[in-house]
Tab-separated table of C-alpha atoms and ligand atoms in Angstrom:
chain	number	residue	atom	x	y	z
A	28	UNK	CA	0.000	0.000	0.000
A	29	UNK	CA	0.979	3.673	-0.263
A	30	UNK	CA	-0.960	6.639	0.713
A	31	UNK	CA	-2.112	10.302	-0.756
A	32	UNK	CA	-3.723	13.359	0.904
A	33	UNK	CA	-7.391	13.634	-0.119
A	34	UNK	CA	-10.230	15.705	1.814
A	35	UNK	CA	-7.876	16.601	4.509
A	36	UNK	CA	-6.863	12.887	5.619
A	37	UNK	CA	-4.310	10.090	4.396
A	38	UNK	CA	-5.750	7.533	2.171
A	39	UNK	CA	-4.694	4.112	2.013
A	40	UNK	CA	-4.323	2.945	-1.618
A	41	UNK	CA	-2.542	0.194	-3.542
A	42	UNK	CA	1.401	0.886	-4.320
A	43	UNK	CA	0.728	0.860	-8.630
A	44	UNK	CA	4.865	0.099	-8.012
A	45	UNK	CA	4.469	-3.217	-5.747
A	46	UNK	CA	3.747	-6.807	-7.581
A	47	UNK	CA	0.767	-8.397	-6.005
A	48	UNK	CA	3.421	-11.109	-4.984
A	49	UNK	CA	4.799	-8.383	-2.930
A	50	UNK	CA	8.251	-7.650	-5.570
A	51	UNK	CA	8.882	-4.258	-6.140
A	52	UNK	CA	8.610	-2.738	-9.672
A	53	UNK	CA	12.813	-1.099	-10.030
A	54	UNK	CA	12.577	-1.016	-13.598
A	55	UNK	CA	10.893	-0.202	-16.955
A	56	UNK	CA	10.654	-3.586	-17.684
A	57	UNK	CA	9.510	-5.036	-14.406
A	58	UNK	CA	6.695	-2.395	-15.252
A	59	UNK	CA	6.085	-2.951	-18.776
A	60	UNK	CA	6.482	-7.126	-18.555
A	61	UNK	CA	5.036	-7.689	-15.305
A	62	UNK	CA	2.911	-4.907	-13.372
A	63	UNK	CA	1.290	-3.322	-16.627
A	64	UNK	CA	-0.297	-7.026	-17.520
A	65	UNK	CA	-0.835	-7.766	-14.131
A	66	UNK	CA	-2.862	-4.372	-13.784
A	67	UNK	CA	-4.321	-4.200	-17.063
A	68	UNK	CA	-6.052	-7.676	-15.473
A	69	UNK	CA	-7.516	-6.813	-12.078
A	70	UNK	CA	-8.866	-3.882	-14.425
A	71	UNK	CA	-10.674	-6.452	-16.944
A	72	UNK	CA	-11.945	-8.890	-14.227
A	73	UNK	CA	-13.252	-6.300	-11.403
A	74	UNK	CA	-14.296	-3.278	-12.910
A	75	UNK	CA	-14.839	-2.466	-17.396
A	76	UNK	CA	-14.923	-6.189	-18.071
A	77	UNK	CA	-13.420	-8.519	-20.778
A	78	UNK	CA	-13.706	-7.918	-24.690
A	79	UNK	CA	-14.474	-10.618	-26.438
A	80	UNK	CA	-12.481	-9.487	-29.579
A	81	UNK	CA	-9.730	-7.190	-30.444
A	82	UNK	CA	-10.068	-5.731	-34.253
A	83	UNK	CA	-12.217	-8.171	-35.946
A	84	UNK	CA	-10.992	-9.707	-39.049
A	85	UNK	CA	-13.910	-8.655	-41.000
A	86	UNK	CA	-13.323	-4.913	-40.131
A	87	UNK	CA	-14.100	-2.253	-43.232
A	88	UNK	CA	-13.499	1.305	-43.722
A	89	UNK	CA	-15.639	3.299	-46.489
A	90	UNK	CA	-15.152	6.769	-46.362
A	91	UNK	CA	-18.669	7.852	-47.279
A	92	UNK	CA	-18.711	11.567	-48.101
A	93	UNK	CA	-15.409	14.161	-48.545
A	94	UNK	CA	-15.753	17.615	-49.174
A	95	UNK	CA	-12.772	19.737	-49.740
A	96	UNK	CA	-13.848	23.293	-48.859
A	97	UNK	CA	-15.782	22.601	-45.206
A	98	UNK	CA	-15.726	25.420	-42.885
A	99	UNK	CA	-15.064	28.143	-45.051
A	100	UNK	CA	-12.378	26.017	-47.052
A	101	UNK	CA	-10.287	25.710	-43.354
A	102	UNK	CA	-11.046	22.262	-43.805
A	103	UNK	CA	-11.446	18.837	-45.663
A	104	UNK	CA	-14.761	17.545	-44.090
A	105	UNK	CA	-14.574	13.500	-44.222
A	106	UNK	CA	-17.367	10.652	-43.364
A	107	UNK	CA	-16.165	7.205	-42.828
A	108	UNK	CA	-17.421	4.342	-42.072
A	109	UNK	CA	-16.409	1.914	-40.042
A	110	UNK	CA	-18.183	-1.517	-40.242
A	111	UNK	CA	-17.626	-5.277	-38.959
A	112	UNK	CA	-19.428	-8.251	-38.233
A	113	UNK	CA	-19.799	-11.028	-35.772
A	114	UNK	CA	-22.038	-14.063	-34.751
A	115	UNK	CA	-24.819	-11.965	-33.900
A	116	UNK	CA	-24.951	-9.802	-36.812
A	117	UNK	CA	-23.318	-6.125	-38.146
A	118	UNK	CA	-22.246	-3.387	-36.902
A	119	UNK	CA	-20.740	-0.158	-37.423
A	120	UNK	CA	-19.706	2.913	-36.864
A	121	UNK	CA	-20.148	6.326	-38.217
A	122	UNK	CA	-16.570	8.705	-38.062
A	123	UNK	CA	-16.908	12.542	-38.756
A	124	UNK	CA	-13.727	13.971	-39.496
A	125	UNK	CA	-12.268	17.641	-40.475
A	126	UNK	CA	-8.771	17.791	-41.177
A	127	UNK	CA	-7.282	21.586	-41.497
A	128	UNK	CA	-6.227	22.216	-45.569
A	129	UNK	CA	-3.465	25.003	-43.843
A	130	UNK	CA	-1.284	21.809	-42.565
A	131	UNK	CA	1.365	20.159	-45.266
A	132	UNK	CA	1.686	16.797	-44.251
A	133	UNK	CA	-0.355	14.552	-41.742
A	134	UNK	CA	-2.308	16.293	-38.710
A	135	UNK	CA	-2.147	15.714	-35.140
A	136	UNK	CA	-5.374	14.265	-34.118
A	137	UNK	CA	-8.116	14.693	-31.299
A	138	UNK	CA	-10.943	11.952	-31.088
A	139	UNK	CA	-14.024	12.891	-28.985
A	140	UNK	CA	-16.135	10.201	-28.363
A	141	UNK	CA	-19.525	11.879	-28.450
A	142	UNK	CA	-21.802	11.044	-25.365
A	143	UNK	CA	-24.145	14.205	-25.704
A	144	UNK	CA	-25.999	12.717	-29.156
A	145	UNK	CA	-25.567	14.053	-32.640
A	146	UNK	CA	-26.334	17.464	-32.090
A	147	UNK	CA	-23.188	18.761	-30.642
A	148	UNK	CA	-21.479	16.912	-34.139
A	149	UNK	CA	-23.295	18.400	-36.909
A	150	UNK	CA	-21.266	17.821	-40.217
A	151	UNK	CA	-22.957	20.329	-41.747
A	152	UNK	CA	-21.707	23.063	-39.226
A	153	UNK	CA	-24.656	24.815	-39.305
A	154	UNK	CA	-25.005	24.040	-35.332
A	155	UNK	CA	-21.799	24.519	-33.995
A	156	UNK	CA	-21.634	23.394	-30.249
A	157	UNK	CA	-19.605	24.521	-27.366
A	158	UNK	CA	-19.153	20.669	-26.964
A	159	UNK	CA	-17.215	19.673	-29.781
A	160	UNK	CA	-15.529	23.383	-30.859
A	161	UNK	CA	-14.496	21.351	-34.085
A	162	UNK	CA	-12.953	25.283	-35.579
A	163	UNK	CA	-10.956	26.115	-32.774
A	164	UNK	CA	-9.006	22.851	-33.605
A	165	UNK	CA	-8.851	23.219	-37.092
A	166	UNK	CA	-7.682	26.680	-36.506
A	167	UNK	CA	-4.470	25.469	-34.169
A	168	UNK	CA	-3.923	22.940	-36.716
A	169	UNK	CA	-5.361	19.657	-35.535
A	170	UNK	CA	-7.617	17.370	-37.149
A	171	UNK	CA	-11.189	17.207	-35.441
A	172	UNK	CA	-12.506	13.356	-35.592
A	173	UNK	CA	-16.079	12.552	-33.277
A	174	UNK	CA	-17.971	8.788	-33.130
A	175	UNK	CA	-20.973	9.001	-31.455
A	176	UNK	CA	-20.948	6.310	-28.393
A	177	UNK	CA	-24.237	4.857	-29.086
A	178	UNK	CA	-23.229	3.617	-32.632
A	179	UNK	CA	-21.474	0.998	-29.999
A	180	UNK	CA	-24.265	0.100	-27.364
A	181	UNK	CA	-26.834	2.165	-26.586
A	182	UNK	CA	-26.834	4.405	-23.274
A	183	UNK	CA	-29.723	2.056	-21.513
A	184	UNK	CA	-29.540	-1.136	-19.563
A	185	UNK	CA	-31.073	-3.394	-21.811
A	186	UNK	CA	-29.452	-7.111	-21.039
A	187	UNK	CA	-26.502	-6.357	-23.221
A	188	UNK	CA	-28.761	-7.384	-25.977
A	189	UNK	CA	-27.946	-4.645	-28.114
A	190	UNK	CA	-24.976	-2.910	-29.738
A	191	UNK	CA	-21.685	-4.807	-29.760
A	192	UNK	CA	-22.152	-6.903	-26.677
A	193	UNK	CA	-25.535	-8.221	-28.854
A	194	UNK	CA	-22.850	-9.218	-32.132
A	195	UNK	CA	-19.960	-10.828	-30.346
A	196	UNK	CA	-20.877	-12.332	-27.139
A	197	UNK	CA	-21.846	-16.178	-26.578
A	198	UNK	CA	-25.328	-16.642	-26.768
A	199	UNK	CA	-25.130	-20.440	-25.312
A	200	UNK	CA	-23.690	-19.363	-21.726
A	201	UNK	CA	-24.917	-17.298	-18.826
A	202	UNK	CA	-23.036	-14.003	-18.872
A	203	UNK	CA	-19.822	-14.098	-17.116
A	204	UNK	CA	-18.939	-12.108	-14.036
A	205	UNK	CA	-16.469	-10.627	-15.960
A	206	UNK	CA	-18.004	-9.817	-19.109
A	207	UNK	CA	-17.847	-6.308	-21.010
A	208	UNK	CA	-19.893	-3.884	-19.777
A	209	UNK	CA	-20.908	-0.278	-21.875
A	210	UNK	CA	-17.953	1.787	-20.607
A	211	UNK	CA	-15.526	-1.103	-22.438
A	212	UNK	CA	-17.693	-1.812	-26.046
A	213	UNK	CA	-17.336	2.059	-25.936
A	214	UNK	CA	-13.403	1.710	-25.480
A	215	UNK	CA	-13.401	-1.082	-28.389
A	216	UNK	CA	-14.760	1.706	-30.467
A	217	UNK	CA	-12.230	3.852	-30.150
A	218	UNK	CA	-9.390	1.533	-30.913
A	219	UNK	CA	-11.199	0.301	-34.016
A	220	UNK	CA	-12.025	4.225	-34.776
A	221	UNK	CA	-8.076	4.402	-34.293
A	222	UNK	CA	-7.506	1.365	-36.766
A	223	UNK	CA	-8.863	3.817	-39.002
A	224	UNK	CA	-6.736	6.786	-38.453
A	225	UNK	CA	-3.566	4.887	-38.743
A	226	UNK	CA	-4.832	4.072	-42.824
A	227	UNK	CA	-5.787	7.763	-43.356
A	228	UNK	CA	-2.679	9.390	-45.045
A	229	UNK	CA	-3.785	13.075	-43.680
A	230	UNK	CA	-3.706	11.829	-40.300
A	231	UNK	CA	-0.332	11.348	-37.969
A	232	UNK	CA	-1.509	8.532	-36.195
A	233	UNK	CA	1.406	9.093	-33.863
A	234	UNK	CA	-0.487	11.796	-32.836
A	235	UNK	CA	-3.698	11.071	-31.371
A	236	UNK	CA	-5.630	12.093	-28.432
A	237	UNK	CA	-8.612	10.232	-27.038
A	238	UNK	CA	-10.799	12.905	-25.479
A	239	UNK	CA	-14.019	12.146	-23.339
A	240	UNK	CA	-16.036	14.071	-20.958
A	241	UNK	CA	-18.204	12.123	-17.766
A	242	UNK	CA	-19.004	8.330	-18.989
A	243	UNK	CA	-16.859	9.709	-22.144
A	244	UNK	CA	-14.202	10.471	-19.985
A	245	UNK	CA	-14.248	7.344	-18.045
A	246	UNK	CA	-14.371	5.393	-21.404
A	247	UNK	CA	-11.121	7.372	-22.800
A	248	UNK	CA	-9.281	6.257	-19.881
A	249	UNK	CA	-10.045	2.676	-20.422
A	250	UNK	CA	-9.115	3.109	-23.990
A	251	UNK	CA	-6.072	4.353	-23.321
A	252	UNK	CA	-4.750	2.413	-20.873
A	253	UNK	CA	-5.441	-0.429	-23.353
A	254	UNK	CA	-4.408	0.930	-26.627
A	255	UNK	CA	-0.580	2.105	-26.122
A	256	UNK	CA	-1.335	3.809	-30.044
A	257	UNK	CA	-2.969	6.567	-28.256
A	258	UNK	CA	-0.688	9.245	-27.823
A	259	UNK	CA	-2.576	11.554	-25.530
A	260	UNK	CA	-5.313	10.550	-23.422
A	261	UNK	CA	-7.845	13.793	-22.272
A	262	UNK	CA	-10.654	12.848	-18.944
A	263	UNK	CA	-12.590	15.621	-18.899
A	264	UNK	CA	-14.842	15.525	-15.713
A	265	UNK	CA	-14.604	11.481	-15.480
A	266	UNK	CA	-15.171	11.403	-11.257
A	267	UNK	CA	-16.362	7.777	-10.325
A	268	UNK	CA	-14.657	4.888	-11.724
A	269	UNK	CA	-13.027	7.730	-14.128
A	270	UNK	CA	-9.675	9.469	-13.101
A	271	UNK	CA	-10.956	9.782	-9.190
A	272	UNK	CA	-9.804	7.716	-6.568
A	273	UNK	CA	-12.249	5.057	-5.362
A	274	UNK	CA	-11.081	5.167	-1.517
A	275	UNK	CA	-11.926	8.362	0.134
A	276	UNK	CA	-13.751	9.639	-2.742
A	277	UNK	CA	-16.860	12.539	-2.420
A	278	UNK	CA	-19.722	12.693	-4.468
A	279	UNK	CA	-20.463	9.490	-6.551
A	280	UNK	CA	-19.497	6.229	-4.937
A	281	UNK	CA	-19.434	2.797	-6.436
A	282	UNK	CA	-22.539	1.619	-4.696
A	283	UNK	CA	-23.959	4.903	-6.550
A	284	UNK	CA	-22.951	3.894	-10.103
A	285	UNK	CA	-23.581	0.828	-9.674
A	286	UNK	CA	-27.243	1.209	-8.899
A	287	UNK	CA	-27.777	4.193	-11.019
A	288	UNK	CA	-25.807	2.729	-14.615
A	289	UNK	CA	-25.960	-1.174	-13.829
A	290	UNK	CA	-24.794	-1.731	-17.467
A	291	UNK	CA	-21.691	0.385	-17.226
A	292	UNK	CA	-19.306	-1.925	-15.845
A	293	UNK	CA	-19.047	-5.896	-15.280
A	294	UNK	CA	-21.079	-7.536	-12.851
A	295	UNK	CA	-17.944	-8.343	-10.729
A	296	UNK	CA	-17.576	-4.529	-10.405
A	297	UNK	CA	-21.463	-4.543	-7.654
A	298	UNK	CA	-19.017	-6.396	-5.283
A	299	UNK	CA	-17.459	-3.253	-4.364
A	300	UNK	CA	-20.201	-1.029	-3.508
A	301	UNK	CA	-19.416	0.379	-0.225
A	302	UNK	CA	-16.433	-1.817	-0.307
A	303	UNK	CA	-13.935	0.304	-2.260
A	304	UNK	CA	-11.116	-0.629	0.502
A	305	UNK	CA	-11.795	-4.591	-1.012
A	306	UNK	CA	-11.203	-3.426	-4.557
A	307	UNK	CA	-7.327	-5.094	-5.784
A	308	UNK	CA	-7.245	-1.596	-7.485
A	309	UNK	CA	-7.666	1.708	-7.621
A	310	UNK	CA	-8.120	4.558	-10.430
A	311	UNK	CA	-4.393	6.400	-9.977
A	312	UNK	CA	-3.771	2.738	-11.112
A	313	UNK	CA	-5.514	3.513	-14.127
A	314	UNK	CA	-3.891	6.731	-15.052
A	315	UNK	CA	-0.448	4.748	-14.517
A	316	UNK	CA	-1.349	2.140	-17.231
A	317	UNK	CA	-1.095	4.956	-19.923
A	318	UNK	CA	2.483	6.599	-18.352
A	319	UNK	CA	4.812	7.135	-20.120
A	320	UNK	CA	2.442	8.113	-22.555
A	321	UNK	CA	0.527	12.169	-21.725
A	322	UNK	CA	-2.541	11.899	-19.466
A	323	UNK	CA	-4.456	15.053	-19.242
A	324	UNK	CA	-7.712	15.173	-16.212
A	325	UNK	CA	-9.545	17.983	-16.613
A	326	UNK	CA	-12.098	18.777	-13.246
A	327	UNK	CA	-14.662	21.618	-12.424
A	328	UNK	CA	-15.236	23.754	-9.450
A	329	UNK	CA	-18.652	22.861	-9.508
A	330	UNK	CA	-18.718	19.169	-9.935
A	331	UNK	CA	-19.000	17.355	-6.307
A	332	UNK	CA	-20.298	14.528	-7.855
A	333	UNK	CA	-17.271	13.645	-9.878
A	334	UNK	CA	-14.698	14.614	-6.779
A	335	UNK	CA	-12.059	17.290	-8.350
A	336	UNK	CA	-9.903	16.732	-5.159
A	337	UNK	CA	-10.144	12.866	-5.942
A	338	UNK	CA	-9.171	13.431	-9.974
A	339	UNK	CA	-6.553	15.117	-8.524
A	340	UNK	CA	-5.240	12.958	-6.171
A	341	UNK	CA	-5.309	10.251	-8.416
A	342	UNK	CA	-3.142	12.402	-10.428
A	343	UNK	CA	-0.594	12.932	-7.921
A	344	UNK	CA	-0.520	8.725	-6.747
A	345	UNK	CA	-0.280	7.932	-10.421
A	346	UNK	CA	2.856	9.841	-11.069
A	347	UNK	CA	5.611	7.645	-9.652
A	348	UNK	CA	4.932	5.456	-12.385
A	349	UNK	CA	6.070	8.127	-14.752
A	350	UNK	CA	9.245	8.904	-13.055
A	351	UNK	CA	10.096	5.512	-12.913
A	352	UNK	CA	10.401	6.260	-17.131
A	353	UNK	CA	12.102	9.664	-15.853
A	354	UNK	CA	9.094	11.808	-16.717
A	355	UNK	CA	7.724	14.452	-14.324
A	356	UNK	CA	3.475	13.037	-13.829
A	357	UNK	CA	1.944	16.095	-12.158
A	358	UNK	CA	3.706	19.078	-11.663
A	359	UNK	CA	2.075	19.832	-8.408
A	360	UNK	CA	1.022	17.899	-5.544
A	361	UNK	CA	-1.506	19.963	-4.061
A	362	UNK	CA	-4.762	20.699	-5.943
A	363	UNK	CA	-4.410	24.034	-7.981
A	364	UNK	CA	-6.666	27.405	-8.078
A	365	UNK	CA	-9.195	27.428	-10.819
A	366	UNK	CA	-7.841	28.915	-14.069
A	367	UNK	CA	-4.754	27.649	-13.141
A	368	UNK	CA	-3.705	24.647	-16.002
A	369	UNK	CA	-0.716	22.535	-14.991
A	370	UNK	CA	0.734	21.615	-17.641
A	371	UNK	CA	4.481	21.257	-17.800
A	372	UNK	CA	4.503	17.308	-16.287
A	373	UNK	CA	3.403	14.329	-18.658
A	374	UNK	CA	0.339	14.556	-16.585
A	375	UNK	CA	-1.796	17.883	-17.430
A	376	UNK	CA	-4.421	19.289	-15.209
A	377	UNK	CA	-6.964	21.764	-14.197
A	378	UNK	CA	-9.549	23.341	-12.718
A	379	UNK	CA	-12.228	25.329	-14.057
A	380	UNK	CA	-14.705	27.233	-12.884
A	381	UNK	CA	-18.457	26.484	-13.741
A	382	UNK	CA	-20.392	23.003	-13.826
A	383	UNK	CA	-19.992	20.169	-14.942
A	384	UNK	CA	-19.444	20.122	-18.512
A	385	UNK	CA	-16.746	20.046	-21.459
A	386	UNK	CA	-16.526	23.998	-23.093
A	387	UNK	CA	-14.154	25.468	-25.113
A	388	UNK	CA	-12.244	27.009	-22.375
A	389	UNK	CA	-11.611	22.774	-21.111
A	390	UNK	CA	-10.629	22.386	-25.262
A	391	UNK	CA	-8.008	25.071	-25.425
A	392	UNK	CA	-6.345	23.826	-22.220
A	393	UNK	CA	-6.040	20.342	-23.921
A	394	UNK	CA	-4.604	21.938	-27.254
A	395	UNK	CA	-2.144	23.621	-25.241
A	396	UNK	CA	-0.765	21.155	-23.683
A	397	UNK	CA	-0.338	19.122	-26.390
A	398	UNK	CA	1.432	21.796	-28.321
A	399	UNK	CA	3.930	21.517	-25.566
A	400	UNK	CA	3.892	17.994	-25.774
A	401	UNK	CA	2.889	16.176	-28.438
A	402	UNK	CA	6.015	16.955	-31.155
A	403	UNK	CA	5.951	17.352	-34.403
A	404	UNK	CA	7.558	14.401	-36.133
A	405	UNK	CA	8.322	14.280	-40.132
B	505	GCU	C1	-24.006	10.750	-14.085
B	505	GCU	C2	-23.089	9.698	-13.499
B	505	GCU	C3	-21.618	10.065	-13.670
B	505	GCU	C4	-21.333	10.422	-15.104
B	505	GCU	C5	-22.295	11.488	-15.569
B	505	GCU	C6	-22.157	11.860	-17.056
B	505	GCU	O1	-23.950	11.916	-13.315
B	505	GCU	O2	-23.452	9.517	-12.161
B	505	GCU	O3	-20.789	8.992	-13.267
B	505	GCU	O4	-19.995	10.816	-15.231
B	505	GCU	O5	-23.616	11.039	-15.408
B	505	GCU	O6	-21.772	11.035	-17.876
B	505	GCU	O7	-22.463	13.021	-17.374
């Protein structure tokens, strides 16, 4: 165990740098061949649940729809489609994508995966939401891509019978204690939505940031932690079972989402409620599976619920594991004044003023630090 300053008292959490034989991770490669699988595990069989596939074989990508002169000619608008099969039928999934027509050679990326419905995503840009500021990126020079999280399971607890747990799971056996839940076919979209990038020529798939806000946020964090090829990950707001600490957390509890979004997570994950000192894990655990890689947690002044002290502290327990690669996490261990981004460590932060939401103030924040450090490679 270790321990981190949260709500005024010492919390008790599990050492991300200590085996659960009890070794102690000295190296890169004790990390990388031994702790990383070992964490990427307890993560799959308590809490987001097993995938039954990786990229299936059958996996297609039609880009439906280009137009060169989008947004007043600042960008090439693109619509792809992404579509697969499996025992229990098709699937697919819908990619908008603007890439600025200012950049020679391929664009760094951001990914939102869209949890507010298609209105904050309108191709057209007629509507142009605060959500999904799709110009301000184009105008810094990044490539705006959006899938909406529904084209992978629907938002409601219907049995799993829908979406992809309905196409790839066995129909033959009871459900397994550790099967996928929503949060994880969400995360398998945006690995397969990355499958894509890396074929797209005007993308540097090198480059790419996985950005979510809430569930969003809590799904971009699973993502990452899975799929090394994202190069950024960005939790905007992700509280409970999201970048904030389990033990000692404010606000949302397990027992809370578990009760309130029973499709969310795996069955094994009900165990915990009120039991978050029982869980192998804990989310600073999380955040460490995607060191060395950039981790940016984004919290609001208003947002009990989620915990901003806990996204935070989870911040600051995480970051050992990017020293160990010699890489500063957080840059601060105590939790900053509103308006005040942290972003020199490979862990970003901050805190803004206002509710609970993702705004364009939360989006500039994220472009900046990945002008600092996501670099330009030719
Ligand atoms: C609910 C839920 C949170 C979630 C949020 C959202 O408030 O309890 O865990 O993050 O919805 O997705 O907006």
């Amino acid at each position: 165990m270790t321990s981190v300053n949260l709500h005024g008292e010492t919390i008790e959490i599990p050492d991300p740098l200590t085996l659960s034989s009890g070794q102690k991770v000295v190296s890169v490669q004790d990390w990388q061949t031994k702790r990383r699988p070992e964490l990427l595990e307890l993560f799959r069989a308590n809490i987001y649940g097993r995938a039954p596939v990786e990229r299936p074989r059958n996996l297609k990508f039609e880009v439906v729809g280009v137009q060169k002169e989008a947004m007043n000619g600042a960008a090439t608008r693109k619509q792809i489609k992404l579509s697969f099969s499996g025992p229990g039928g098709q699937g697919a999934i819908n990619v908008l994508l603007f890439v600025p027509n200012r950049i020679t050679g391929a664009a760094p990326c951001f990914v939102l995966i869209n949890n507010r419905g298609a209105k904050h995503t309108d191709p057209t840009r007629q509507v142009q939401s605060p959500f999904w500021p799709a110009e301000d990126l184009i105008a810094r020079g990044y490539a705006a891509a959006v899938f909406e999280n529904a084209d992978l399971d629907p938002d409601v607890d219907d049995g799993f019978k829908n979406g992809v747990h309905g196409l790839f799971d066995a129909r033959d056996k009871p459900r397994a204690g550790d099967a996928w839940g929503t949060v994880a076919a969400w995360a398998w979209g945006a690995s397969r939505v990355m499958d894509y990038l890396q074929t797209d020529a005007q993308i540097d798939a090198r480059r790419v940031a996985i950005v979510g806000h809430s569930r969003g946020g809590k799904t971009a964090l699973w993502a990452g932690a899975q799929d090394a090829r994202f190069a950024l990950v960005v939790a905007n707001n992700s509280g409970s079972t999201g970048a904030a600490l389990a033990r000692g957390k404010q606000g949302e509890k397990i027992a809370k989402i578990n009760s309130g979004f029973p499709h969310w997570f795996s069955a094994n994950y009900k165990k915990f409620g009120d039991k978050e000192s029982e869980l192998p894990v804990d989310q600073h655990q999380l955040l460490a599976l995607i060191a060395p890689r950039l981790l940016y947690i984004a919290s609001a002044t208003e947002d009990a619920w989620a915990d901003p002290e806990a996204e935070f502290a989870s911040g600051v327990a995480a970051s050992p594991v990017y020293e160990l690669f010699g890489r500063k996490g957080l840059s601060l261990n105590s939790l900053p004044k509103p308006e005040t981004p942290l972003l020199d460590g490979h862990i970003g932060y901050h805190l803004r003023t206002g509710k609970h939401d993702l705004t364009p103030y939360d989006w500039a924040r994220f472009m900046d630090f990945a002008d600092r450090h996501l670099p330009r490679r030719l």
